[in-house]
Amino acid sequence: MNRELNIDQNTLVGAWQDRLPQVLNVGDQAQVMADEADNQAIRIHIATSGHEMYSFDFKCQYVDSREVRVELVDVERDGRTTDERSEPIQELAHDYTRHIHECAQSLQSITKS
């Protein structure tokens, strides 16, 4: 059975842009963009709410129509690259990765078509 992702990338980006803010923490800002180099992937930028001013960039690649692989690309604090190995950043990155997987699950109705 072929479970390859069979959806227009712009439609996918739109669906993620609508759904992702609903699964994130209140006040967090999300921006979803097409991955120009990979039509099976999207780029996700999340800016945290609160005074820390962290922003996270993720690559979310569809392995098939149901499963995504999420990769942390970059973390910035107040516009500058920061050490992503620190405990608070690792916890936030893990939390956002979980939210991204949750969002992918909720969009299965459109990605399985």
Tab-separated table of C-alpha atoms in Angstrom:
chain	number	residue	atom	x	y	z
A	1	MET	CA	0.000	0.000	0.000
A	2	ASN	CA	1.432	3.360	-1.037
A	3	ARG	CA	1.230	5.909	1.753
A	4	GLU	CA	3.212	8.604	0.002
A	5	LEU	CA	2.116	12.138	0.736
A	6	ASN	CA	-0.184	13.159	-2.084
A	7	ILE	CA	-1.173	16.756	-1.373
A	8	ASP	CA	-0.204	20.087	-2.848
A	9	GLN	CA	2.482	21.731	-0.681
A	10	ASN	CA	0.613	25.067	-0.550
A	11	THR	CA	-2.544	23.307	0.660
A	12	LEU	CA	-0.449	21.543	3.279
A	13	VAL	CA	1.153	24.799	4.457
A	14	GLY	CA	-2.295	26.417	4.716
A	15	ALA	CA	-3.679	23.537	6.768
A	16	TRP	CA	-0.688	23.649	9.127
A	17	GLN	CA	-0.925	27.438	9.434
A	18	ASP	CA	-4.580	27.077	10.482
A	19	ARG	CA	-4.119	24.131	12.848
A	20	LEU	CA	-0.729	24.590	14.538
A	21	PRO	CA	-1.650	27.675	16.629
A	22	GLN	CA	-4.502	25.614	18.114
A	23	VAL	CA	-2.110	23.015	19.576
A	24	LEU	CA	0.618	25.411	20.744
A	25	ASN	CA	0.782	27.190	24.078
A	26	VAL	CA	-1.350	30.315	24.369
A	27	GLY	CA	0.603	33.346	23.167
A	28	ASP	CA	3.144	31.415	21.088
A	29	GLN	CA	3.354	32.528	17.464
A	30	ALA	CA	3.764	30.034	14.621
A	31	GLN	CA	4.661	30.589	11.004
A	32	VAL	CA	4.546	27.729	8.497
A	33	MET	CA	6.328	27.886	5.144
A	34	ALA	CA	6.953	25.538	2.258
A	35	ASP	CA	10.383	23.915	2.222
A	36	GLU	CA	11.744	25.090	-1.124
A	37	ALA	CA	14.188	22.166	-1.368
A	38	ASP	CA	11.767	19.365	-0.424
A	39	ASN	CA	8.120	19.208	-1.486
A	40	GLN	CA	7.493	16.553	1.201
A	41	ALA	CA	8.512	18.982	3.962
A	42	ILE	CA	7.491	22.223	5.604
A	43	ARG	CA	9.421	24.715	7.710
A	44	ILE	CA	7.986	25.830	11.027
A	45	HIS	CA	9.050	28.940	12.942
A	46	ILE	CA	7.761	29.244	16.505
A	47	ALA	CA	8.268	32.342	18.627
A	48	THR	CA	7.670	31.729	22.325
A	49	SER	CA	5.483	33.950	24.405
A	50	GLY	CA	7.001	35.547	27.460
A	51	HIS	CA	10.138	37.513	28.254
A	52	GLU	CA	12.709	34.922	27.082
A	53	MET	CA	12.086	35.823	23.414
A	54	TYR	CA	13.159	32.437	22.087
A	55	SER	CA	12.383	31.376	18.554
A	56	PHE	CA	12.669	27.861	17.173
A	57	ASP	CA	12.986	26.717	13.567
A	58	PHE	CA	11.964	23.180	12.700
A	59	LYS	CA	11.946	21.126	9.537
A	60	CYS	CA	8.948	18.823	9.430
A	61	GLN	CA	9.293	16.150	6.759
A	62	TYR	CA	6.586	13.673	5.864
A	63	VAL	CA	7.931	10.120	5.960
A	64	ASP	CA	4.571	8.981	4.603
A	65	SER	CA	1.007	10.305	4.725
A	66	ARG	CA	0.745	9.588	8.465
A	67	GLU	CA	4.189	10.076	9.968
A	68	VAL	CA	6.482	13.097	10.199
A	69	ARG	CA	10.131	13.450	11.115
A	70	VAL	CA	10.797	16.650	13.032
A	71	GLU	CA	14.259	18.200	13.094
A	72	LEU	CA	15.301	21.218	15.160
A	73	VAL	CA	17.183	23.489	12.770
A	74	ASP	CA	17.933	26.587	14.848
A	75	VAL	CA	17.184	28.316	18.149
A	76	GLU	CA	17.543	32.042	18.681
A	77	ARG	CA	17.130	34.211	21.730
A	78	ASP	CA	16.256	37.823	21.103
A	79	GLY	CA	17.365	37.492	17.460
A	80	ARG	CA	20.751	35.849	18.170
A	81	THR	CA	21.693	32.190	17.805
A	82	THR	CA	21.902	30.513	21.187
A	83	ASP	CA	23.166	27.219	22.605
A	84	GLU	CA	20.418	24.717	21.965
A	85	ARG	CA	21.914	22.127	24.341
A	86	SER	CA	20.842	23.920	27.524
A	87	GLU	CA	18.197	22.189	29.629
A	88	PRO	CA	15.397	24.798	29.253
A	89	ILE	CA	15.855	24.952	25.479
A	90	GLN	CA	15.884	21.150	25.205
A	91	GLU	CA	12.649	20.994	27.202
A	92	LEU	CA	11.004	23.635	25.007
A	93	ALA	CA	12.224	21.947	21.806
A	94	HIS	CA	10.890	18.594	23.031
A	95	ASP	CA	7.544	20.218	23.907
A	96	TYR	CA	7.268	21.869	20.481
A	97	THR	CA	8.242	18.635	18.728
A	98	ARG	CA	5.389	16.921	20.574
A	99	HIS	CA	2.988	19.701	19.490
A	100	ILE	CA	4.145	19.338	15.864
A	101	HIS	CA	3.495	15.575	15.951
A	102	GLU	CA	0.091	16.282	17.524
A	103	CYS	CA	-0.695	18.716	14.712
A	104	ALA	CA	0.378	16.168	12.068
A	105	GLN	CA	-1.955	13.605	13.671
A	106	SER	CA	-4.871	16.039	13.564
A	107	LEU	CA	-4.255	16.710	9.847
A	108	GLN	CA	-4.312	13.051	8.789
A	109	SER	CA	-7.743	13.494	7.232
A	110	ILE	CA	-6.203	15.701	4.517
A	111	THR	CA	-2.794	14.018	4.189
A	112	LYS	CA	-4.191	10.498	3.716
A	113	SER	CA	-6.265	11.402	0.636
